[in-house]
mmCIF file of C-alpha atoms in Angstrom:
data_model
loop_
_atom_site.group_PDB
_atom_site.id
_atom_site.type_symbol
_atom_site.label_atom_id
_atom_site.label_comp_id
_atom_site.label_asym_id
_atom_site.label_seq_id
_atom_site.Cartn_x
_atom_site.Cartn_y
_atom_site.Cartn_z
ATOM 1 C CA UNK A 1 0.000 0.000 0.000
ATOM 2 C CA UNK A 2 3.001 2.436 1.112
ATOM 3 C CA UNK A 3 4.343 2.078 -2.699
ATOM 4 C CA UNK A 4 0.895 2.884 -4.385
ATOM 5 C CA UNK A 5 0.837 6.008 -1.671
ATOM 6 C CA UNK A 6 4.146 6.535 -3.623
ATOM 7 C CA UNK A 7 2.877 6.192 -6.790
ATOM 8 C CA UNK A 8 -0.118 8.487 -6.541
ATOM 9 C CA UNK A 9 2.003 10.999 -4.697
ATOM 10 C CA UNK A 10 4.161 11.041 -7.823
ATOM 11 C CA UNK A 11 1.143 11.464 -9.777
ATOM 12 C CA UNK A 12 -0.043 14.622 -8.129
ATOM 13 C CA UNK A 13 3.669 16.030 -8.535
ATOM 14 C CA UNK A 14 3.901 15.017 -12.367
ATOM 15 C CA UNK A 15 4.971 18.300 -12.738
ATOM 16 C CA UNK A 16 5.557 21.472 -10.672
ATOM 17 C CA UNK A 17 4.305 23.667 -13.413
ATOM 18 C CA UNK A 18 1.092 23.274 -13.447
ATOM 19 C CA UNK A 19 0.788 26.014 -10.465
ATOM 20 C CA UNK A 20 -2.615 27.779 -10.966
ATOM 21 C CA UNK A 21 -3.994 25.563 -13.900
ATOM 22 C CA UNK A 22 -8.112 25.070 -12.890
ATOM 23 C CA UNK A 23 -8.532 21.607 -12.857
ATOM 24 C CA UNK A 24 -8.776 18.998 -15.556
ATOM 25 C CA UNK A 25 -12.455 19.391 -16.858
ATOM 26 C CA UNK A 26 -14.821 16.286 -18.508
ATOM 27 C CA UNK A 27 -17.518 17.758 -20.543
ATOM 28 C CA UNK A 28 -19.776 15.044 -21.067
ATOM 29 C CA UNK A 29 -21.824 16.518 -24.181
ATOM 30 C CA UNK A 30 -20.853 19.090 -26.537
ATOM 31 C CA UNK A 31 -17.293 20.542 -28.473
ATOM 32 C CA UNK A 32 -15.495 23.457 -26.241
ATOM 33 C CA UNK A 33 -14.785 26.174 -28.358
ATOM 34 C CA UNK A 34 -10.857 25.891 -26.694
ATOM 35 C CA UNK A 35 -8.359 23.275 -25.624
ATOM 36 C CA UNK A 36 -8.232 24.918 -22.839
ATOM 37 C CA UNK A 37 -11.095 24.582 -21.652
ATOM 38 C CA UNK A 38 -10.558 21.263 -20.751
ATOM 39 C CA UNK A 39 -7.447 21.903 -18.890
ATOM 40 C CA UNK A 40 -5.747 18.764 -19.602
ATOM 41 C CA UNK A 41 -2.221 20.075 -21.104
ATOM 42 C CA UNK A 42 -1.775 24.339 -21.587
ATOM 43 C CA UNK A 43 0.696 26.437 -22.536
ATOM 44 C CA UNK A 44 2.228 28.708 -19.722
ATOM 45 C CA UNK A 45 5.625 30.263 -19.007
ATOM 46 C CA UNK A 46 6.538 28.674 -22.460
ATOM 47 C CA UNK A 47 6.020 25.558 -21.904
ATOM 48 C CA UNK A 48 3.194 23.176 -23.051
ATOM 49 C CA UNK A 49 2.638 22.187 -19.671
ATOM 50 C CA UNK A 50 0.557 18.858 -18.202
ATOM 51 C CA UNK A 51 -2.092 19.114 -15.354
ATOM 52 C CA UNK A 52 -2.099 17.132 -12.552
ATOM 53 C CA UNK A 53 -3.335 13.946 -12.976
ATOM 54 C CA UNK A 54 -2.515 13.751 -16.823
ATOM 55 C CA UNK A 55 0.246 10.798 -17.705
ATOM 56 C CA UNK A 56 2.934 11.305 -20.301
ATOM 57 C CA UNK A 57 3.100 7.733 -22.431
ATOM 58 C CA UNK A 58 4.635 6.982 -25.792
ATOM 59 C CA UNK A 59 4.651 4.130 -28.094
ATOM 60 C CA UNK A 60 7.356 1.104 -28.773
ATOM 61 C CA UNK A 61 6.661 2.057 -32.975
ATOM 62 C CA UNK A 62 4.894 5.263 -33.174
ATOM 63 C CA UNK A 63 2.377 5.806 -36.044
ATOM 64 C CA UNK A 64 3.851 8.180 -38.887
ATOM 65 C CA UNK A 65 2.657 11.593 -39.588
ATOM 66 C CA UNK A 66 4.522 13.792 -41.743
ATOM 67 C CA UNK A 67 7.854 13.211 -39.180
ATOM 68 C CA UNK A 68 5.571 15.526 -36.653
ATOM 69 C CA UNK A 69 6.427 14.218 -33.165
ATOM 70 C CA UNK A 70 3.864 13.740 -30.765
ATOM 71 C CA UNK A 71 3.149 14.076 -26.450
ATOM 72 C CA UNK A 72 0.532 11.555 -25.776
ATOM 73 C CA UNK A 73 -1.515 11.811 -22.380
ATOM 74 C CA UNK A 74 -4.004 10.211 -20.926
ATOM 75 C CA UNK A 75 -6.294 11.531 -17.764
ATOM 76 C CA UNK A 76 -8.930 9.434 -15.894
ATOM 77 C CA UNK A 77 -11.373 11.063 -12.879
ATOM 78 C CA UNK A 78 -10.489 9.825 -9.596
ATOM 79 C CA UNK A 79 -12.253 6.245 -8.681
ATOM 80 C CA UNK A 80 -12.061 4.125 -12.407
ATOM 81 C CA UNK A 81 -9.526 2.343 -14.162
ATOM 82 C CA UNK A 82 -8.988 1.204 -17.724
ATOM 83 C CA UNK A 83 -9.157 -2.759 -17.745
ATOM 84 C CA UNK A 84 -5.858 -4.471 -19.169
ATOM 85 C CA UNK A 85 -6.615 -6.462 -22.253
ATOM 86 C CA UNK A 86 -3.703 -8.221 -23.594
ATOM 87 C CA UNK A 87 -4.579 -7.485 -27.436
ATOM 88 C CA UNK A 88 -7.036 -5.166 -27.865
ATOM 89 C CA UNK A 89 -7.273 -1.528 -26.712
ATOM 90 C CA UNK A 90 -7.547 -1.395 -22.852
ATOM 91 C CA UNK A 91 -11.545 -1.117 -21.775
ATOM 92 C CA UNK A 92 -10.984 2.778 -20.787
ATOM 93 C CA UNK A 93 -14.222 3.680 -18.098
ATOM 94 C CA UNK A 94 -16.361 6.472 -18.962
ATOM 95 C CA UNK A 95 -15.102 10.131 -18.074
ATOM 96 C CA UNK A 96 -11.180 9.460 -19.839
ATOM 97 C CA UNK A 97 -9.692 11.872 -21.785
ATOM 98 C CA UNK A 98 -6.659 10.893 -24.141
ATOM 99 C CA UNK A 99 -4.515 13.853 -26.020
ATOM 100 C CA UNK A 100 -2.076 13.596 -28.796
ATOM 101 C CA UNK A 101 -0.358 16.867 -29.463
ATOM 102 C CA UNK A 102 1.771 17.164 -33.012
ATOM 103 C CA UNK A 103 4.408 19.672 -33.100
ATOM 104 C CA UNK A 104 7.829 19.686 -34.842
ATOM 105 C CA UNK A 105 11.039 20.636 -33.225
ATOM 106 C CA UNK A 106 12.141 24.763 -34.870
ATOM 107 C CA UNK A 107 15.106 23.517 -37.053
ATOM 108 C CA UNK A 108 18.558 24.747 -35.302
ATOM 109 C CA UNK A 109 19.960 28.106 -36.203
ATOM 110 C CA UNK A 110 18.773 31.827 -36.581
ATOM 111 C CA UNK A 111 17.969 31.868 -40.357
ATOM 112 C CA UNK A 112 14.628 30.003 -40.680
ATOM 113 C CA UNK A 113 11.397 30.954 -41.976
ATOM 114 C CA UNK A 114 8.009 31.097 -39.691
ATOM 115 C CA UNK A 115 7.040 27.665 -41.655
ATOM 116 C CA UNK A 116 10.351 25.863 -41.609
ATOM 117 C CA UNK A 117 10.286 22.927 -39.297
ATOM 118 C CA UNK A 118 12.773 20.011 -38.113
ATOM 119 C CA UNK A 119 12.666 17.395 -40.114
ATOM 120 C CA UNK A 120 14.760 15.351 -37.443
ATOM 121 C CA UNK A 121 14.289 12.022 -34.893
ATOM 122 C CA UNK A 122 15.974 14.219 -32.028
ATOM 123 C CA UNK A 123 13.929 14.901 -29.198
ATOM 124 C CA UNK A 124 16.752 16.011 -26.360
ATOM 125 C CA UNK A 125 14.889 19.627 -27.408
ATOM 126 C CA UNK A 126 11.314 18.988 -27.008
ATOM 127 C CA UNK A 127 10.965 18.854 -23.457
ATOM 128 C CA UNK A 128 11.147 21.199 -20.328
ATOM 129 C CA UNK A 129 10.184 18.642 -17.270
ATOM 130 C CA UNK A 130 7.173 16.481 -18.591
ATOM 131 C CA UNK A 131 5.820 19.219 -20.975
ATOM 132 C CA UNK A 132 7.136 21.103 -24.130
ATOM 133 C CA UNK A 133 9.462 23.894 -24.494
ATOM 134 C CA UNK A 134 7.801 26.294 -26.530
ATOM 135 C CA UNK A 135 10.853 27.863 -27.381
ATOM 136 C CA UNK A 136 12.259 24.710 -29.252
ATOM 137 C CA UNK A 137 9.423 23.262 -31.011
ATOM 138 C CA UNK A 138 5.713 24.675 -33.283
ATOM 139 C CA UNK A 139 2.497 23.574 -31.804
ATOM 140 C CA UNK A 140 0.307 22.238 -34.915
ATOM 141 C CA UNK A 141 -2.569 20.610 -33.505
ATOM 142 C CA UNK A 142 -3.900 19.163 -29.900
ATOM 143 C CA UNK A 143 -6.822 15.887 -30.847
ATOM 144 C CA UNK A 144 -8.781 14.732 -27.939
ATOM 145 C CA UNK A 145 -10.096 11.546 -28.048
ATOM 146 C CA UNK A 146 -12.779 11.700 -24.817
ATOM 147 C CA UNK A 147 -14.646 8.494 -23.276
ATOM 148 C CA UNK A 148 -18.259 9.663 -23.340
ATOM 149 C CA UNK A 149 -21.091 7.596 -21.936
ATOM 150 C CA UNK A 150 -22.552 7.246 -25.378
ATOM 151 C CA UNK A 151 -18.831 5.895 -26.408
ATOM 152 C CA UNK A 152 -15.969 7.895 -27.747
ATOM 153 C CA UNK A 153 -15.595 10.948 -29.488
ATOM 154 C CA UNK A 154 -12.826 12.704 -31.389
ATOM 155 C CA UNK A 155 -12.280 16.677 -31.128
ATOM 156 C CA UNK A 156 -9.502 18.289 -32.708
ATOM 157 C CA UNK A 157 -8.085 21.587 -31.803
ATOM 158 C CA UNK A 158 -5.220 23.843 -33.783
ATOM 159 C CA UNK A 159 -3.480 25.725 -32.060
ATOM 160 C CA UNK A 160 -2.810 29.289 -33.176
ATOM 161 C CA UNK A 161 0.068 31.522 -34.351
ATOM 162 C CA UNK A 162 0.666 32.484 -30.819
ATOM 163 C CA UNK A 163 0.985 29.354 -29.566
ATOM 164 C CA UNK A 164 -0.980 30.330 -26.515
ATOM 165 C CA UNK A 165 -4.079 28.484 -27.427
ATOM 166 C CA UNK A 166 -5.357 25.708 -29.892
ATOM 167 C CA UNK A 167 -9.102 26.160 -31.615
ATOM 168 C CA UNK A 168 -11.686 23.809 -32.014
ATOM 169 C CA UNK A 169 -11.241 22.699 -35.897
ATOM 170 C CA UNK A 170 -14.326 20.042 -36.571
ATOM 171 C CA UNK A 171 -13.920 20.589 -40.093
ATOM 172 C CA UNK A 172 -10.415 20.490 -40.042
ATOM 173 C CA UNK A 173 -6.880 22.306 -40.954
ATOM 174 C CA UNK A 174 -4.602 22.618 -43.384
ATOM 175 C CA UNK A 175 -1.020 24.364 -43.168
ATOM 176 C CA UNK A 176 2.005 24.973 -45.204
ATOM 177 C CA UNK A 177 5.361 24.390 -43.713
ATOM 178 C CA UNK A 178 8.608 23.377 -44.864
ATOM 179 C CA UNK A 179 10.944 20.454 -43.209
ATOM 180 C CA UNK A 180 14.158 21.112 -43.036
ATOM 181 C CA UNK A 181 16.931 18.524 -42.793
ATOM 182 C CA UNK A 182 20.189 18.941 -40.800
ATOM 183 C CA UNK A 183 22.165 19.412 -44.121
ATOM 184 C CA UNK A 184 19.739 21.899 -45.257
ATOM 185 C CA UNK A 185 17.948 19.861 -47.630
ATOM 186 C CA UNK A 186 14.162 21.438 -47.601
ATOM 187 C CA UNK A 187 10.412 19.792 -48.717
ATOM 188 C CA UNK A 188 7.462 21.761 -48.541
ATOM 189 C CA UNK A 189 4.225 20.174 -47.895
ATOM 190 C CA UNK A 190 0.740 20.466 -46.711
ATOM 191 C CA UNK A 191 0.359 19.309 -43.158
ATOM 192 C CA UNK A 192 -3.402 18.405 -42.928
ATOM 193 C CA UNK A 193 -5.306 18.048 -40.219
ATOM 194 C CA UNK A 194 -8.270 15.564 -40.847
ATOM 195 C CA UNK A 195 -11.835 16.850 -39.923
ATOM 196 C CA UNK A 196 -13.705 15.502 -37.143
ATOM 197 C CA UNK A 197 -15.899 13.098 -39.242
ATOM 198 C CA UNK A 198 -12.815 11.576 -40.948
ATOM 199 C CA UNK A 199 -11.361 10.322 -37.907
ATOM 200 C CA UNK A 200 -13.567 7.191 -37.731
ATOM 201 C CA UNK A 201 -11.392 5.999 -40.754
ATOM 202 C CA UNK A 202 -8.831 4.967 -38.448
ATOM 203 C CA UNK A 203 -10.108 5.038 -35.185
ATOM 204 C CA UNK A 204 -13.275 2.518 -36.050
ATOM 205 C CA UNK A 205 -12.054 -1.149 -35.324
ATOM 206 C CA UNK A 206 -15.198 -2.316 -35.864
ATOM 207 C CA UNK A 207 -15.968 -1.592 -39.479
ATOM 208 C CA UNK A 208 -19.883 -2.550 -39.315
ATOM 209 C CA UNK A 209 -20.749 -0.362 -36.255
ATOM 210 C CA UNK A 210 -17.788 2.389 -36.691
ATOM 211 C CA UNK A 211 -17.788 2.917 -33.078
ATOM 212 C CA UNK A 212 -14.276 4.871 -32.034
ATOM 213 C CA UNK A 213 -11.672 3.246 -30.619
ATOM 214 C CA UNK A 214 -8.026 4.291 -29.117
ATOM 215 C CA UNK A 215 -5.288 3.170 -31.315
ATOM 216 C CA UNK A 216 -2.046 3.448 -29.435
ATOM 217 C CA UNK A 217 -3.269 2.340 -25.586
ATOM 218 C CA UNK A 218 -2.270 -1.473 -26.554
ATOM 219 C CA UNK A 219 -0.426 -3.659 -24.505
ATOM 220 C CA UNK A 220 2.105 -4.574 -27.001
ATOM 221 C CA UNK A 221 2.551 -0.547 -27.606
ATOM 222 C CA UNK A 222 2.995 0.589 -24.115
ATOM 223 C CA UNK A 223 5.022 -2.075 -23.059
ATOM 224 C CA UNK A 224 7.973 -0.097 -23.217
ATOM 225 C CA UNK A 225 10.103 2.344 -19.920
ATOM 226 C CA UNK A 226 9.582 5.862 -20.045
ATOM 227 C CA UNK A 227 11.413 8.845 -18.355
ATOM 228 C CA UNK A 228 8.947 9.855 -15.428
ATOM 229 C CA UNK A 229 9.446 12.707 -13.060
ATOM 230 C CA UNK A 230 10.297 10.174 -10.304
ATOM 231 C CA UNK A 231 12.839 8.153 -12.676
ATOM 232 C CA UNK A 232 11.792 5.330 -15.661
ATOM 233 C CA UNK A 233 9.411 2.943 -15.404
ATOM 234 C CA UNK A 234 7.670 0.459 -17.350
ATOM 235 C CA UNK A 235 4.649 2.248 -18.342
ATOM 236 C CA UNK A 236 2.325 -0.777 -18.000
ATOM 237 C CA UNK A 237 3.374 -0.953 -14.670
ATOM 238 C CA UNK A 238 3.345 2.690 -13.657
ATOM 239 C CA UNK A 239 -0.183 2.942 -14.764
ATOM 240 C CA UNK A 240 -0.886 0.470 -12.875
ATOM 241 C CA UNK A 241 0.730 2.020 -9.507
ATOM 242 C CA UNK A 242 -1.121 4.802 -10.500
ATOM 243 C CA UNK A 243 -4.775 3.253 -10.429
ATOM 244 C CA UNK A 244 -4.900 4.084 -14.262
ATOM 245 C CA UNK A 245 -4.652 0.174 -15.209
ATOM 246 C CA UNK A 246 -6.322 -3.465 -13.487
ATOM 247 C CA UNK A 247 -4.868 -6.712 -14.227
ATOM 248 C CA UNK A 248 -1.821 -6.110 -16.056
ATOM 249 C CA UNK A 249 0.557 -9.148 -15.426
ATOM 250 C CA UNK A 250 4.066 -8.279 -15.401
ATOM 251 C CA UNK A 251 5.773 -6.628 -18.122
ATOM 252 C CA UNK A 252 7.782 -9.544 -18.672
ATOM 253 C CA UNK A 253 4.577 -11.488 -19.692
ATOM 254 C CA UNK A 254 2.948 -8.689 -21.485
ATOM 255 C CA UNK A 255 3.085 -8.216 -25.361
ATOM 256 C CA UNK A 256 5.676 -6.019 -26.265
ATOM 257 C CA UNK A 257 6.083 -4.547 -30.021
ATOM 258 C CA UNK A 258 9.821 -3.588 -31.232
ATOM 259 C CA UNK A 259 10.867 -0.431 -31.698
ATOM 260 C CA UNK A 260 10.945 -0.387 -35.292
ATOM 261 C CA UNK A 261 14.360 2.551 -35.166
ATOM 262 C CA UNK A 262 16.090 -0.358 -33.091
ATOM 263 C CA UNK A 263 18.520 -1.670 -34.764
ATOM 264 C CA UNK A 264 19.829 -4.496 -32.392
ATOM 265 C CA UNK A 265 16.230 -6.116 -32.745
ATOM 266 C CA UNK A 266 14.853 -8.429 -35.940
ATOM 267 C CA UNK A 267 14.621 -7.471 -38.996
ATOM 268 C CA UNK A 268 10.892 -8.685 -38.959
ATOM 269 C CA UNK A 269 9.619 -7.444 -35.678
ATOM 270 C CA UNK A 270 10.827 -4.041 -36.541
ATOM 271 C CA UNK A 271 8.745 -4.362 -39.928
ATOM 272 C CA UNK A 272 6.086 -6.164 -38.476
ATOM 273 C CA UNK A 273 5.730 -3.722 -35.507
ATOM 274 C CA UNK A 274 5.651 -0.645 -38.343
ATOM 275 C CA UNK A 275 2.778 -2.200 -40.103
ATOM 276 C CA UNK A 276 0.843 -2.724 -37.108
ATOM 277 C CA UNK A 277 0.556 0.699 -35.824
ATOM 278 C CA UNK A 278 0.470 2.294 -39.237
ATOM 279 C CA UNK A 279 -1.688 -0.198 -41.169
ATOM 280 C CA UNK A 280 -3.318 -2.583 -38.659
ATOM 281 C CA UNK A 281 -5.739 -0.496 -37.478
ATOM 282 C CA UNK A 282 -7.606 -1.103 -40.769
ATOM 283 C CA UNK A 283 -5.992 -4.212 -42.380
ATOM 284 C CA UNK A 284 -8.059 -6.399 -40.287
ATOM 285 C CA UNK A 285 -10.303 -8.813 -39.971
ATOM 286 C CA UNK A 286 -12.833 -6.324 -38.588
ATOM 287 C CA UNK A 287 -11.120 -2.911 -39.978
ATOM 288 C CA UNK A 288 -11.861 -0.010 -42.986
ATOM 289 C CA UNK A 289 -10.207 -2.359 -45.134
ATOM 290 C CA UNK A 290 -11.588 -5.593 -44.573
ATOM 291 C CA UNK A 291 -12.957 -6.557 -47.888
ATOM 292 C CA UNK A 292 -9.100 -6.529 -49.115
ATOM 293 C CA UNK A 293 -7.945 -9.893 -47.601
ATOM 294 C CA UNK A 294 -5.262 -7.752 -46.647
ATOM 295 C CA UNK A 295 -4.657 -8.064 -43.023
ATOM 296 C CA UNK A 296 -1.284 -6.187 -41.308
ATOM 297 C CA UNK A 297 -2.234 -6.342 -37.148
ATOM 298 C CA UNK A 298 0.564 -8.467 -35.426
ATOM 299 C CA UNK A 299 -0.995 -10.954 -34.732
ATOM 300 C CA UNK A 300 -1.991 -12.091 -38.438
ATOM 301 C CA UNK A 301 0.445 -15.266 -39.096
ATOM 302 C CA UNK A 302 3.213 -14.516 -42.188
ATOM 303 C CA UNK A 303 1.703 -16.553 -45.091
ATOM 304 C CA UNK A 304 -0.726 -15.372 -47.781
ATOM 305 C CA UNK A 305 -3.170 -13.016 -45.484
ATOM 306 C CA UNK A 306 -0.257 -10.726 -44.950
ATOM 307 C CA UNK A 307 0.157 -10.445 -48.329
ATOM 308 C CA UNK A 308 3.112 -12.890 -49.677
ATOM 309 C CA UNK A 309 2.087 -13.656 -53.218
ATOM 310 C CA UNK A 310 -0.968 -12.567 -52.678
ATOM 311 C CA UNK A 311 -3.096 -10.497 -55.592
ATOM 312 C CA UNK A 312 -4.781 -7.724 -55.092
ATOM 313 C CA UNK A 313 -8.793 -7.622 -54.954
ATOM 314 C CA UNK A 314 -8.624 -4.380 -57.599
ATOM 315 C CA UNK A 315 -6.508 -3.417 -60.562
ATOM 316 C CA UNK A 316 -5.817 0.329 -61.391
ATOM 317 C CA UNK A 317 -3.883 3.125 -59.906
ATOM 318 C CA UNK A 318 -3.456 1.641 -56.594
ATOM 319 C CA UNK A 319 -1.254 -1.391 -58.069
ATOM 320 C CA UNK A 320 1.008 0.286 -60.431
ATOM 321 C CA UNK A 321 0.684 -2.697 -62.327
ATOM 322 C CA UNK A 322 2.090 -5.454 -60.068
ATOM 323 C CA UNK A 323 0.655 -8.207 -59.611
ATOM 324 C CA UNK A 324 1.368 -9.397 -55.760
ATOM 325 C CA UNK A 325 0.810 -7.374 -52.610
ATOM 326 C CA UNK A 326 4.315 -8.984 -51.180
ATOM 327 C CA UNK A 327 6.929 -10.627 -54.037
ATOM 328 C CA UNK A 328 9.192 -12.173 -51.342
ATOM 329 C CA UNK A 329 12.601 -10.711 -52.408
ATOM 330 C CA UNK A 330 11.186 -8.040 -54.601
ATOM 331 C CA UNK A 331 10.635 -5.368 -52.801
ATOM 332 C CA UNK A 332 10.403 -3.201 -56.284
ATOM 333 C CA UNK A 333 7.517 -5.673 -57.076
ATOM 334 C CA UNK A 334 5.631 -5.434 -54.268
ATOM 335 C CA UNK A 335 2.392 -3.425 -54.173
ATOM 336 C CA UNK A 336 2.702 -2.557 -50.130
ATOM 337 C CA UNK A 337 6.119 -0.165 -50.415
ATOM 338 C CA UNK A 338 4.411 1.192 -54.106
ATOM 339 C CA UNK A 339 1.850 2.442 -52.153
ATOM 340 C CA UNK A 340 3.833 3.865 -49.272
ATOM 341 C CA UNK A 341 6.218 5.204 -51.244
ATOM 342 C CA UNK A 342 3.340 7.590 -53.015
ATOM 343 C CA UNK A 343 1.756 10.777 -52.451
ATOM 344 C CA UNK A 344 -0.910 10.592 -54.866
ATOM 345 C CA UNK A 345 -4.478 10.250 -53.999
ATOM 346 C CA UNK A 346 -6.045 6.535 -54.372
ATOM 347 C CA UNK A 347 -2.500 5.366 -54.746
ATOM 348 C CA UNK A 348 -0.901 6.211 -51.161
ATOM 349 C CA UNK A 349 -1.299 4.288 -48.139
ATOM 350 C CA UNK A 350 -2.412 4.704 -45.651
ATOM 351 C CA UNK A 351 -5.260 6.914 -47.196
ATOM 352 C CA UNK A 352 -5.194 9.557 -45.355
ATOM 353 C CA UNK A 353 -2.987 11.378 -42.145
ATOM 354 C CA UNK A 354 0.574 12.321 -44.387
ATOM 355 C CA UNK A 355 1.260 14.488 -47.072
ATOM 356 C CA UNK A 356 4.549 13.019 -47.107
ATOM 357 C CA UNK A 357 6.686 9.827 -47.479
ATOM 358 C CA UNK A 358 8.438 8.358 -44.745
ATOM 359 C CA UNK A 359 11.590 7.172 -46.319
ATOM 360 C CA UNK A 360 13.146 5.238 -43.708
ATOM 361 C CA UNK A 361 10.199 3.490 -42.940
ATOM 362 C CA UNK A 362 10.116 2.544 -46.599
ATOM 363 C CA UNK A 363 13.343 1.493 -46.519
ATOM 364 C CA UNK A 364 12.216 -0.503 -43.923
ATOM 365 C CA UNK A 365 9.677 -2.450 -44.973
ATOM 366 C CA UNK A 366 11.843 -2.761 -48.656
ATOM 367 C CA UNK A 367 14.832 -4.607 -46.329
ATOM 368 C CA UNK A 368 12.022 -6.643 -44.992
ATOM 369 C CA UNK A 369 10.768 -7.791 -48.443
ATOM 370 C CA UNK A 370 13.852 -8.119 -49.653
ATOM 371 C CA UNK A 371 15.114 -10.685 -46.935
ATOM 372 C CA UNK A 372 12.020 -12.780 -47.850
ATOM 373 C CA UNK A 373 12.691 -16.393 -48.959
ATOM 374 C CA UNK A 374 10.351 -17.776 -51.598
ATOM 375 C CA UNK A 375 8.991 -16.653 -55.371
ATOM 376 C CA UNK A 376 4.947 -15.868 -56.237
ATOM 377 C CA UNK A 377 4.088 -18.550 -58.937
ATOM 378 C CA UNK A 378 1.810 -17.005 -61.717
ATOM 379 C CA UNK A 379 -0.830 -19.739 -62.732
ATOM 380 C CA UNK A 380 -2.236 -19.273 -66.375
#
């Protein structure tokens, strides 16, 4: 009992910023104008600070958007906890609110212009205790994702040029910047921020009802240590200390998902773990794209249904004129890295949350292919 004291001690201390920020705030019906208005993360003293109460996480493999990087929180009132489920997204109780925050690290040196962002996998800048410094990074957009009694709902909020507060956007955003490489190489692009009704194409693992649905809070993703105020931690476990999370078993036991930038693990949990978080949500058996026999979730087993030799259920654009989802060893062949490797519209995957490509994770899942024994047999 003396360490969960601890542990919820720690908790209320998350950070010593948050001086004079009102309370979290659940609105149970309804879209607040303002983020702030929910009092979950503000900015203050320039820094995107955290209330107390709200939990920091991140994810083993993180899903791809346009290199933005991302602060991930989750808040719960006191009294509930989200029930551990060793597959599927934890059963969150009624009254939870989960943020995701995108911003991009402000490229390094004096000559920029007010769009140019980092295009860069450093985050020693980013933070300033458990929050953001504002002085190192541009606030695009704050999405709520809020457990209502009627089930979830998504809110997005952009913030402004002030960065002082971020606006209810239900129909959405879109904003030209420029990333910026360490050796100066530049690529402008449209960062777009979906509108509220758009989110369901992701967020609905259930296809036939479309009822929202977390993405990230996974076993597999969270079973990973992260830097907490009071030293690192296993963030299953932590959440558990917390009162956030019942019936976790030891990490150890848990699921856990590579790190798909870790280069001491396998080839194919790396790639596997990418296509999870940035495909699974719809390539399965109950996803957006069920009707493609295409299933990417971990747990679908490496033979045809992930795609090895396996044709696609429409011709067109969205092929380029191959013939197999996965050649094993062909990575040029290969529908999956054709379509990641595009831009254009009914061609890219995933359909809809970058404007750009993600080269190394292409590269990725083309080292993947490539190490693949075995040949597709064409039958006339």
């Amino acid at each position: 009992m003396w360490m969960r004291g601890l542990m919820l001690l720690a908790l209320v201390c998350l950070t010593a910023c948050h001086r004079g920020m009102d309370p979290v705030t659940f609105h149970d019906d309804g879209y607040p104008p303002k983020l702030g208005d929910w009092h979950v993360v503000e900015a203050r003293d320039g820094t995107l600070q955290l209330n107390n109460g709200v939990v920091p996480y991140e994810l083993n493999t993180p899903l791809f958007t346009d290199y933005a990087h991302k602060l991930r929180t989750i808040w719960m009132p006191k009294g509930v906890s989200a029930k551990y489920n060793p597959t599927e997204t934890f059963d969150f109780p009624v009254g939870t609110i989960i943020s995701k925050t995108f911003f991009y690290p402000l490229p390094k040196g004096e000559a920029r212009n007010a769009t140019d962002v980092a295009r860069t996998y450093d985050t020693s800048r980013d933070f300033a205790g458990q929050g953001l410094n504002l002085n190192n990074v541009h606030l695009v957009e704050t999405r709520l994702l809020v457990r209502r009694k009627e089930g979830w709902v998504a809110i997005p909020y952009v913030w402004n040029a002030d960065q002082t507060e971020a606006i209810l956007a239900r129909t959405g955003d879109v904003q030209a910047l420029t990333l910026v490489s360490d050796n100066g190489q530049r690529e402008n692009f449209n960062y777009v921020v979906p509108d509220q009704s758009q989110c369901v194409s992701c967020h609905a693992h259930d296809w036939t009802t479309r009822a929202l649905q977390p993405i990230g809070p996974k076993a597999r993703h969270l079973n990973r240590d992260y830097h907490y105020p009071d030293g690192d931690e296993n963030e299953l476990t932590y959440l558990t200390q917390v009162g956030y999370l019942t019936g976790a078993p030891a990490p150890t036991d848990a699921p856990r998902n590579a790190n798909w930038m870790d280069q001491k693990a396998p080839l194919d949990a790396r790639a596997r773990a990418y296509l999870d978080i940035n495909c699974g949500h719809c390539h399965n058996p109950k996803g957006a794209a069920n009707t493609t026999g295409l299933t990417l979730d971990i747990n679908t087993p490496e033979d045809r249904h992930i795609g090895f030799c396996k044709p696609p259920t429409a011709a067109g654009q969205g092929t380029g004129d191959h013939m197999f989802d996965i050649v094993p060893g062909h990575p040029d062949d290969s529908i999956l890295p054709y379509r990641l490797s595009s831009t254009e519209p009914g061609t890219m995957m995933p359909e809809i949350g970058r404007s750009t490509v993600h080269q190394e994770g292409v590269a990725l899942i083309k080292a993947w292919i490539a190490a693949q024994p075995g040949d597709c047999v064409v039958l006339h």
